[in-house]
PDB file of C-alpha atoms in Angstrom:
ATOM      1  CA  LEU A   1      -0.030  -0.053   0.042  1.00 56.00           C
ATOM      2  CA  PHE A   2       2.762   2.489   0.900  1.00 65.00           C
ATOM      3  CA  GLY A   3       5.754   1.271  -1.218  1.00 75.00           C
ATOM      4  CA  ARG A   4       8.613  -1.137  -1.125  1.00 82.00           C
ATOM      5  CA  ARG A   5      10.406   0.657   1.810  1.00 84.00           C
ATOM      6  CA  ALA A   6       7.312   0.368   4.070  1.00 82.00           C
ATOM      7  CA  GLY A   7       6.871  -3.278   2.997  1.00 82.00           C
ATOM      8  CA  VAL A   8      10.310  -4.178   3.904  1.00 84.00           C
ATOM      9  CA  ALA A   9      10.005  -2.335   7.323  1.00 85.00           C
ATOM     10  CA  ALA A  10       6.819  -4.110   8.023  1.00 82.00           C
ATOM     11  CA  ALA A  11       8.331  -7.512   7.315  1.00 83.00           C
ATOM     12  CA  ALA A  12      11.258  -6.631   9.685  1.00 83.00           C
ATOM     13  CA  PHE A  13       8.927  -5.741  12.465  1.00 78.00           C
ATOM     14  CA  ASN A  14       6.892  -8.749  11.897  1.00 76.00           C
ATOM     15  CA  ALA A  15       9.900 -11.056  11.872  1.00 77.00           C
ATOM     16  CA  PHE A  16      10.936  -9.893  15.515  1.00 77.00           C
ATOM     17  CA  ALA A  17       7.263  -9.394  16.779  1.00 77.00           C
ATOM     18  CA  PRO A  18       6.922 -11.462  20.111  1.00 74.00           C
ATOM     19  CA  VAL A  19       3.436 -12.430  19.178  1.00 69.00           C
ATOM     20  CA  CYS A  20       4.592 -14.061  15.938  1.00 70.00           C
ATOM     21  CA  MET A  21       7.240 -15.975  17.741  1.00 68.00           C
ATOM     22  CA  ALA A  22       4.745 -17.100  20.456  1.00 68.00           C
ATOM     23  CA  LEU A  23       2.096 -18.161  18.099  1.00 65.00           C
ATOM     24  CA  GLY A  24       4.453 -19.573  15.353  1.00 64.00           C
ATOM     25  CA  ARG A  25       4.878 -22.754  17.293  1.00 61.00           C
ATOM     26  CA  ASN A  26       1.054 -23.457  17.611  1.00 62.00           C
ATOM     27  CA  ILE A  27      -1.740 -24.192  15.006  1.00 59.00           C
ATOM     28  CA  GLN A  28      -3.766 -21.109  15.691  1.00 62.00           C
ATOM     29  CA  THR A  29      -5.783 -18.711  13.589  1.00 63.00           C
ATOM     30  CA  ASP A  30      -4.733 -15.416  15.093  1.00 66.00           C
ATOM     31  CA  GLY A  31      -2.208 -14.754  12.445  1.00 67.00           C
ATOM     32  CA  VAL A  32      -4.297 -16.019   9.617  1.00 69.00           C
ATOM     33  CA  TYR A  33      -7.263 -13.784  10.969  1.00 69.00           C
ATOM     34  CA  VAL A  34      -5.046 -10.642  10.788  1.00 73.00           C
ATOM     35  CA  PHE A  35      -3.859 -11.719   7.250  1.00 74.00           C
ATOM     36  CA  PHE A  36      -7.319 -11.958   5.849  1.00 73.00           C
ATOM     37  CA  MET A  37      -8.491  -8.828   7.723  1.00 72.00           C
ATOM     38  CA  LEU A  38      -5.666  -6.846   6.001  1.00 75.00           C
ATOM     39  CA  CYS A  39      -6.508  -8.577   2.675  1.00 74.00           C
ATOM     40  CA  ALA A  40     -10.153  -7.345   3.073  1.00 70.00           C
ATOM     41  CA  LEU A  41      -8.859  -3.789   3.884  1.00 70.00           C
ATOM     42  CA  TRP A  42      -6.656  -3.811   0.909  1.00 69.00           C
ATOM     43  CA  LEU A  43      -9.604  -4.781  -1.371  1.00 67.00           C
ATOM     44  CA  TYR A  44     -11.465  -1.960   0.031  1.00 60.00           C
ATOM     45  CA  LEU A  45      -8.692   0.521  -0.886  1.00 63.00           C
ATOM     46  CA  ARG A  46      -8.014  -1.002  -4.270  1.00 62.00           C
ATOM     47  CA  ALA A  47     -11.691  -0.932  -5.272  1.00 56.00           C
ATOM     48  CA  GLY A  48     -11.507   2.837  -5.694  1.00 54.00           C
ATOM     49  CA  ASP A  49      -8.842   2.433  -8.372  1.00 55.00           C
ATOM     50  CA  PHE A  50     -11.185   0.661 -10.798  1.00 53.00           C
ATOM     51  CA  GLN A  51     -14.396   1.010 -12.717  1.00 51.00           C
ATOM     52  CA  GLY A  52     -17.025  -1.123 -14.085  1.00 46.00           C
ATOM     53  CA  ARG A  53     -16.974  -4.867 -13.593  1.00 46.00           C
ATOM     54  CA  ARG A  54     -13.463  -4.901 -12.304  1.00 48.00           C
ATOM     55  CA  ARG A  55     -14.456  -2.446  -9.502  1.00 44.00           C
ATOM     56  CA  VAL A  56     -17.566  -4.689  -8.649  1.00 43.00           C
ATOM     57  CA  LYS A  57     -15.123  -7.716  -8.400  1.00 46.00           C
ATOM     58  CA  TYR A  58     -12.843  -6.050  -5.764  1.00 42.00           C
ATOM     59  CA  MET A  59     -15.727  -4.449  -4.019  1.00 42.00           C
ATOM     60  CA  ALA A  60     -17.861  -7.642  -3.744  1.00 41.00           C
ATOM     61  CA  ALA A  61     -14.995  -9.530  -2.277  1.00 37.00           C
ATOM     62  CA  ALA A  62     -14.751  -7.124   0.566  1.00 37.00           C
ATOM     63  CA  GLY A  63     -16.871  -6.662   3.621  1.00 60.00           C
ATOM     64  CA  LEU A  64     -15.838  -6.416   7.269  1.00 82.00           C
ATOM     65  CA  VAL A  65     -17.115  -6.770  10.842  1.00 88.00           C
ATOM     66  CA  PHE A  66     -14.410  -7.311  13.247  1.00 89.00           C
ATOM     67  CA  GLY A  67     -13.741  -7.204  16.966  1.00 90.00           C
ATOM     68  CA  CYS A  68     -10.724  -6.701  19.411  1.00 89.00           C
ATOM     69  CA  LYS A  69      -9.786  -8.042  22.983  1.00 87.00           C
ATOM     70  CA  ASP A  70      -8.280  -6.898  26.180  1.00 84.00           C
ATOM     71  CA  THR A  71      -5.228  -9.196  26.263  1.00 80.00           C
ATOM     72  CA  ALA A  72      -5.382  -9.181  30.208  1.00 81.00           C
ATOM     73  CA  PHE A  73      -8.930 -10.236  30.025  1.00 80.00           C
ATOM     74  CA  ARG A  74      -9.595  -7.624  32.718  1.00 85.00           C
ATOM     75  CA  ASP A  75     -11.168  -4.412  31.387  1.00 89.00           C
ATOM     76  CA  LYS A  76     -14.282  -4.323  29.154  1.00 89.00           C
ATOM     77  CA  LYS A  77     -12.701  -1.904  26.648  1.00 88.00           C
ATOM     78  CA  ALA A  78     -12.472  -4.019  23.441  1.00 87.00           C
ATOM     79  CA  GLY A  79     -14.378  -2.763  20.551  1.00 89.00           C
ATOM     80  CA  LEU A  80     -16.674  -4.204  17.893  1.00 93.00           C
ATOM     81  CA  TRP A  81     -16.363  -2.480  14.446  1.00 92.00           C
ATOM     82  CA  PHE A  82     -18.007  -2.336  11.120  1.00 91.00           C
ATOM     83  CA  LEU A  83     -16.211  -1.170   8.049  1.00 88.00           C
ATOM     84  CA  ARG A  84     -18.803  -0.151   5.370  1.00 84.00           C
ATOM     85  CA  ARG A  85     -17.698  -1.044   1.818  1.00 78.00           C
ATOM     86  CA  ARG A  86     -19.148   1.592  -0.292  1.00 76.00           C
ATOM     87  CA  ASP A  87     -17.429   4.659   1.413  1.00 81.00           C
ATOM     88  CA  LEU A  88     -14.776   2.999   3.656  1.00 81.00           C
ATOM     89  CA  ARG A  89     -16.309   4.374   6.581  1.00 86.00           C
ATOM     90  CA  LEU A  90     -15.538   2.795   9.986  1.00 91.00           C
ATOM     91  CA  PHE A  91     -18.227   2.427  12.671  1.00 93.00           C
ATOM     92  CA  GLU A  92     -17.687   1.560  16.341  1.00 94.00           C
ATOM     93  CA  LEU A  93     -20.613  -0.705  17.285  1.00 94.00           C
ATOM     94  CA  ARG A  94     -19.450  -1.576  20.858  1.00 92.00           C
ATOM     95  CA  ARG A  95     -16.750  -0.524  23.242  1.00 91.00           C
ATOM     96  CA  ASP A  96     -17.448  -2.874  26.125  1.00 91.00           C
ATOM     97  CA  GLN A  97     -16.311  -6.373  25.182  1.00 90.00           C
ATOM     98  CA  LEU A  98     -13.360  -8.468  26.618  1.00 91.00           C
ATOM     99  CA  CYS A  99     -12.457 -10.827  23.923  1.00 90.00           C
ATOM    100  CA  SER A 100     -14.442 -10.539  20.572  1.00 90.00           C
ATOM    101  CA  ASN A 101     -14.425 -13.866  18.741  1.00 93.00           C
ATOM    102  CA  GLY A 102     -16.649 -15.884  16.283  1.00 93.00           C
ATOM    103  CA  LYS A 103     -19.103 -13.932  14.010  1.00 94.00           C
ATOM    104  CA  VAL A 104     -21.783 -14.826  11.595  1.00 92.00           C
ATOM    105  CA  VAL A 105     -23.473 -12.214   9.265  1.00 89.00           C
ATOM    106  CA  ARG A 106     -26.633 -12.836   7.294  1.00 86.00           C
ATOM    107  CA  GLU A 107     -28.757 -10.556   5.155  1.00 81.00           C
ATOM    108  CA  LEU A 108     -32.176  -9.350   6.166  1.00 79.00           C
ATOM    109  CA  PRO A 109     -34.945  -7.674   4.192  1.00 76.00           C
ATOM    110  CA  GLY A 110     -34.659  -3.916   3.825  1.00 74.00           C
ATOM    111  CA  GLY A 111     -30.941  -3.678   3.495  1.00 69.00           C
ATOM    112  CA  LYS A 112     -30.110  -4.586   7.031  1.00 79.00           C
ATOM    113  CA  LEU A 113     -27.986  -7.437   8.383  1.00 86.00           C
ATOM    114  CA  GLU A 114     -28.249 -10.003  11.166  1.00 92.00           C
ATOM    115  CA  LEU A 115     -25.062 -10.249  13.109  1.00 93.00           C
ATOM    116  CA  PHE A 116     -24.413 -13.058  15.563  1.00 96.00           C
ATOM    117  CA  ASP A 117     -21.317 -12.315  17.802  1.00 96.00           C
ATOM    118  CA  ILE A 118     -19.288 -14.029  20.520  1.00 95.00           C
ATOM    119  CA  ASP A 119     -17.541 -12.086  23.327  1.00 94.00           C
ATOM    120  CA  SER A 120     -15.989 -15.286  24.867  1.00 93.00           C
ATOM    121  CA  PRO A 121     -16.112 -14.486  28.570  1.00 93.00           C
ATOM    122  CA  THR A 122     -19.861 -13.833  28.532  1.00 93.00           C
ATOM    123  CA  ARG A 123     -20.384 -17.491  27.290  1.00 95.00           C
ATOM    124  CA  VAL A 124     -23.264 -16.505  25.092  1.00 96.00           C
ATOM    125  CA  VAL A 125     -23.941 -15.902  21.340  1.00 97.00           C
ATOM    126  CA  VAL A 126     -25.799 -12.779  20.939  1.00 96.00           C
ATOM    127  CA  ARG A 127     -27.744 -11.483  18.043  1.00 97.00           C
ATOM    128  CA  TYR A 128     -27.915  -7.964  16.584  1.00 95.00           C
ATOM    129  CA  VAL A 129     -29.655  -6.223  13.808  1.00 93.00           C
ATOM    130  CA  LEU A 130     -26.866  -4.195  11.980  1.00 91.00           C
ATOM    131  CA  ASP A 131     -28.240  -1.055  10.166  1.00 89.00           C
ATOM    132  CA  VAL A 132     -25.739  -0.490   7.236  1.00 85.00           C
ATOM    133  CA  GLU A 133     -26.958   2.978   6.616  1.00 85.00           C
ATOM    134  CA  SER A 134     -26.543   4.336  10.104  1.00 89.00           C
ATOM    135  CA  GLY A 135     -23.731   2.037  11.105  1.00 90.00           C
ATOM    136  CA  THR A 136     -25.457   1.043  14.360  1.00 92.00           C
ATOM    137  CA  VAL A 137     -26.610  -2.214  15.928  1.00 93.00           C
ATOM    138  CA  SER A 138     -29.817  -3.053  17.910  1.00 95.00           C
ATOM    139  CA  SER A 139     -29.872  -4.110  21.563  1.00 95.00           C
ATOM    140  CA  PRO A 140     -28.465  -7.528  21.821  1.00 95.00           C
ATOM    141  CA  THR A 141     -30.466 -10.571  22.474  1.00 96.00           C
ATOM    142  CA  VAL A 142     -29.285 -13.941  23.595  1.00 97.00           C
ATOM    143  CA  ALA A 143     -29.432 -16.496  20.641  1.00 97.00           C
ATOM    144  CA  ILE A 144     -27.339 -19.460  22.412  1.00 97.00           C
ATOM    145  CA  ASP A 145     -26.718 -19.642  26.095  1.00 97.00           C
ATOM    146  CA  LEU A 146     -23.671 -21.517  26.854  1.00 96.00           C
ATOM    147  CA  ARG A 147     -23.064 -20.385  30.504  1.00 95.00           C
ATOM    148  CA  GLU A 148     -23.844 -23.970  31.867  1.00 94.00           C
ATOM    149  CA  GLU A 149     -21.397 -25.508  29.483  1.00 94.00           C
ATOM    150  CA  ARG A 150     -17.754 -26.415  30.066  1.00 93.00           C
ATOM    151  CA  GLY A 151     -15.226 -24.170  28.316  1.00 95.00           C
ATOM    152  CA  LEU A 152     -15.381 -20.778  26.506  1.00 95.00           C
ATOM    153  CA  PRO A 153     -17.055 -20.373  23.069  1.00 97.00           C
ATOM    154  CA  ASP A 154     -14.381 -19.169  20.519  1.00 96.00           C
ATOM    155  CA  GLY A 155     -14.598 -19.497  16.782  1.00 95.00           C
ATOM    156  CA  MET A 156     -18.029 -19.969  15.053  1.00 96.00           C
ATOM    157  CA  VAL A 157     -19.118 -20.833  11.501  1.00 94.00           C
ATOM    158  CA  LEU A 158     -22.582 -21.033   9.915  1.00 93.00           C
ATOM    159  CA  VAL A 159     -23.812 -24.479   8.666  1.00 92.00           C
ATOM    160  CA  PRO A 160     -24.735 -23.621   5.144  1.00 87.00           C
ATOM    161  CA  GLY A 161     -28.260 -23.604   4.199  1.00 85.00           C
ATOM    162  CA  THR A 162     -29.540 -23.781   7.875  1.00 90.00           C
ATOM    163  CA  ASP A 163     -30.114 -21.700  10.995  1.00 92.00           C
ATOM    164  CA  GLU A 164     -27.447 -23.648  12.849  1.00 95.00           C
ATOM    165  CA  VAL A 165     -23.807 -22.797  13.687  1.00 96.00           C
ATOM    166  CA  VAL A 166     -20.861 -24.836  14.868  1.00 97.00           C
ATOM    167  CA  ILE A 167     -19.013 -23.292  17.872  1.00 98.00           C
ATOM    168  CA  ALA A 168     -15.533 -24.068  18.963  1.00 97.00           C
ATOM    169  CA  MET A 169     -15.215 -24.577  22.808  1.00 97.00           C
ATOM    170  CA  PHE A 170     -11.843 -23.484  24.293  1.00 96.00           C
ATOM    171  CA  ASP A 171     -11.417 -25.388  27.576  1.00 96.00           C
ATOM    172  CA  PRO A 172      -8.458 -23.900  29.605  1.00 93.00           C
ATOM    173  CA  GLU A 173      -9.032 -26.473  32.477  1.00 92.00           C
ATOM    174  CA  PRO A 174      -7.408 -29.979  32.780  1.00 90.00           C
ATOM    175  CA  ALA A 175      -9.256 -32.337  30.307  1.00 92.00           C
ATOM    176  CA  THR A 176      -8.544 -35.171  27.993  1.00 92.00           C
ATOM    177  CA  SER A 177     -10.530 -33.986  25.013  1.00 96.00           C
ATOM    178  CA  GLY A 178     -12.269 -30.986  23.689  1.00 97.00           C
ATOM    179  CA  ARG A 179     -15.301 -30.355  21.494  1.00 97.00           C
ATOM    180  CA  ALA A 180     -17.158 -28.162  19.106  1.00 97.00           C
ATOM    181  CA  ILE A 181     -20.937 -28.105  19.197  1.00 97.00           C
ATOM    182  CA  GLN A 182     -23.569 -27.509  16.680  1.00 97.00           C
ATOM    183  CA  CYS A 183     -26.499 -25.326  17.843  1.00 97.00           C
ATOM    184  CA  SER A 184     -29.545 -23.716  16.396  1.00 96.00           C
ATOM    185  CA  LEU A 185     -29.473 -19.881  16.254  1.00 95.00           C
ATOM    186  CA  ARG A 186     -33.321 -19.874  16.590  1.00 92.00           C
ATOM    187  CA  THR A 187     -33.813 -22.082  19.627  1.00 94.00           C
ATOM    188  CA  GLY A 188     -30.406 -22.319  21.099  1.00 94.00           C
ATOM    189  CA  ALA A 189     -30.730 -26.174  21.220  1.00 94.00           C
ATOM    190  CA  TRP A 190     -27.845 -28.549  20.579  1.00 92.00           C
ATOM    191  CA  VAL A 191     -27.884 -30.471  17.417  1.00 93.00           C
ATOM    192  CA  ARG A 192     -24.693 -32.453  17.604  1.00 94.00           C
ATOM    193  CA  GLU A 193     -21.179 -32.548  19.095  1.00 96.00           C
ATOM    194  CA  PHE A 194     -17.711 -33.047  17.545  1.00 96.00           C
ATOM    195  CA  VAL A 195     -14.998 -34.384  20.021  1.00 97.00           C
ATOM    196  CA  THR A 196     -11.201 -33.752  19.744  1.00 97.00           C
ATOM    197  CA  PRO A 197      -9.327 -36.387  21.724  1.00 97.00           C
ATOM    198  CA  GLY A 198      -6.254 -35.180  23.455  1.00 96.00           C
ATOM    199  CA  ALA A 199      -6.819 -31.552  22.688  1.00 96.00           C
ATOM    200  CA  ALA A 200      -9.312 -29.485  24.892  1.00 96.00           C
ATOM    201  CA  GLN A 201      -8.442 -26.029  23.558  1.00 97.00           C
ATOM    202  CA  VAL A 202     -10.571 -26.015  20.404  1.00 97.00           C
ATOM    203  CA  THR A 203     -10.222 -22.589  18.663  1.00 95.00           C
ATOM    204  CA  CYS A 204     -11.918 -22.382  15.192  1.00 94.00           C
ATOM    205  CA  PRO A 205     -14.113 -24.441  12.925  1.00 95.00           C
ATOM    206  CA  GLN A 206     -14.241 -24.095   9.084  1.00 92.00           C
ATOM    207  CA  TRP A 207     -15.831 -26.066   6.189  1.00 91.00           C
ATOM    208  CA  LEU A 208     -13.635 -27.349   3.482  1.00 88.00           C
ATOM    209  CA  PRO A 209     -14.488 -29.662   0.435  1.00 84.00           C
ATOM    210  CA  GLY A 210     -12.907 -33.108   0.742  1.00 81.00           C
ATOM    211  CA  HIS A 211     -12.649 -36.213  -1.410  1.00 80.00           C
ATOM    212  CA  ALA A 212     -15.726 -37.746   0.274  1.00 78.00           C
ATOM    213  CA  GLY A 213     -17.749 -34.595   0.522  1.00 82.00           C
ATOM    214  CA  THR A 214     -17.800 -31.573   2.909  1.00 88.00           C
ATOM    215  CA  GLU A 215     -15.441 -31.793   5.879  1.00 91.00           C
ATOM    216  CA  LEU A 216     -15.414 -29.780   9.100  1.00 94.00           C
ATOM    217  CA  VAL A 217     -11.829 -28.792  10.207  1.00 95.00           C
ATOM    218  CA  LEU A 218     -11.250 -27.825  13.730  1.00 96.00           C
ATOM    219  CA  THR A 219      -8.114 -26.084  14.950  1.00 96.00           C
ATOM    220  CA  THR A 220      -6.693 -26.596  18.527  1.00 96.00           C
ATOM    221  CA  ALA A 221      -4.114 -24.707  20.573  1.00 94.00           C
ATOM    222  CA  ALA A 222      -1.381 -25.751  22.946  1.00 92.00           C
ATOM    223  CA  GLU A 223      -0.812 -22.168  24.514  1.00 87.00           C
ATOM    224  CA  ASN A 224      -0.385 -21.819  28.151  1.00 87.00           C
ATOM    225  CA  LEU A 225      -0.198 -25.732  28.675  1.00 91.00           C
ATOM    226  CA  THR A 226       2.430 -26.826  31.169  1.00 91.00           C
ATOM    227  CA  PRO A 227       4.552 -29.955  30.271  1.00 92.00           C
ATOM    228  CA  GLU A 228       2.247 -31.981  32.643  1.00 90.00           C
ATOM    229  CA  ARG A 229      -0.836 -30.685  30.852  1.00 91.00           C
ATOM    230  CA  LEU A 230       0.729 -31.491  27.508  1.00 92.00           C
ATOM    231  CA  VAL A 231       1.046 -35.048  28.575  1.00 92.00           C
ATOM    232  CA  GLN A 232      -2.650 -35.205  29.286  1.00 92.00           C
ATOM    233  CA  GLN A 233      -3.392 -33.363  25.910  1.00 95.00           C
ATOM    234  CA  PRO A 234      -0.898 -34.964  23.448  1.00 95.00           C
ATOM    235  CA  ASN A 235      -2.875 -33.703  20.480  1.00 96.00           C
ATOM    236  CA  ALA A 236      -3.056 -30.010  21.450  1.00 95.00           C
ATOM    237  CA  GLY A 237      -2.219 -27.823  18.546  1.00 94.00           C
ATOM    238  CA  CYS A 238      -3.405 -30.495  15.985  1.00 95.00           C
ATOM    239  CA  LEU A 239      -5.991 -30.122  13.172  1.00 95.00           C
ATOM    240  CA  PHE A 240      -8.990 -32.355  13.363  1.00 97.00           C
ATOM    241  CA  VAL A 241     -11.248 -33.288  10.405  1.00 95.00           C
ATOM    242  CA  ALA A 242     -14.773 -34.595  10.577  1.00 92.00           C
ATOM    243  CA  GLN A 243     -16.968 -35.765   7.727  1.00 88.00           C
ATOM    244  CA  ALA A 244     -20.041 -33.535   7.396  1.00 87.00           C
ATOM    245  CA  PRO A 245     -22.497 -35.307   5.031  1.00 83.00           C
ATOM    246  CA  PHE A 246     -25.392 -33.101   6.354  1.00 80.00           C
ATOM    247  CA  VAL A 247     -23.605 -30.055   4.507  1.00 82.00           C
ATOM    248  CA  THR A 248     -24.014 -30.389   0.703  1.00 75.00           C
ATOM    249  CA  VAL A 249     -23.447 -26.884  -0.632  1.00 67.00           C
ATOM    250  CA  LEU A 250     -20.504 -24.550   0.296  1.00 65.00           C
ATOM    251  CA  PRO A 251     -21.508 -20.940  -0.578  1.00 58.00           C
ATOM    252  CA  ALA A 252     -19.074 -18.437  -2.087  1.00 52.00           C
ATOM    253  CA  PRO A 253     -17.544 -16.351   0.813  1.00 51.00           C
ATOM    254  CA  ILE A 254     -18.929 -12.990  -0.536  1.00 44.00           C
ATOM    255  CA  TRP A 255     -20.620 -10.432   1.587  1.00 43.00           C
ATOM    256  CA  ILE A 256     -21.869  -7.197  -0.058  1.00 44.00           C
ATOM    257  CA  CYS A 257     -22.956  -4.196   1.996  1.00 43.00           C
TER     258      CYS A 257
END
């Protein structure tokens, strides 16, 4: 964006960044998340350089709702943000979260969006109506209540063609296995559970096409595990794959707003 010199300087800073060193030894999505967030921002900025179909191609590929976290998990100061595509205007939706995680956005009639959001320490999935024109959200309502469940909700992905999501459950306590759960956004009820033996800290789910049909990929983390805990969780940091015959179509990841 800002020339070769800026690119070299950014690469140098990244090479010695403590967070990259700490997370580079784990299979985690933090770095990948930042990468795709920056790609989306780049697409926004590039869209203004083109006209006609080429402009539509760049702009249709970009759309961004993102959140932050207080790394100390102490102060409710993290923001939830919406970057509007057509004019690159950034809106602050909330400023009182601890650790913003999984999100699902769907279209509603009248040009509005339905936003499902996880602030992990609250242990609930909340629903907002996002008004694209004003850059505001409605008061939250609880869609899925996980306060009685073990672990913290982390990443979340929509089950294509349904009103259901798969939620990764990050369990920081001693355990011999982890899980992701599939729940209804309308009733909050469980549908099914995916177990990750030997890895309790499940971080993110994602659908991928496989040789035998659609597969659910689950990432796990080994961060903050002592040597004793790693003995109990020998698969921490591994990827897990589950067959998902109930998913027949993977929609194109395009969000226009």
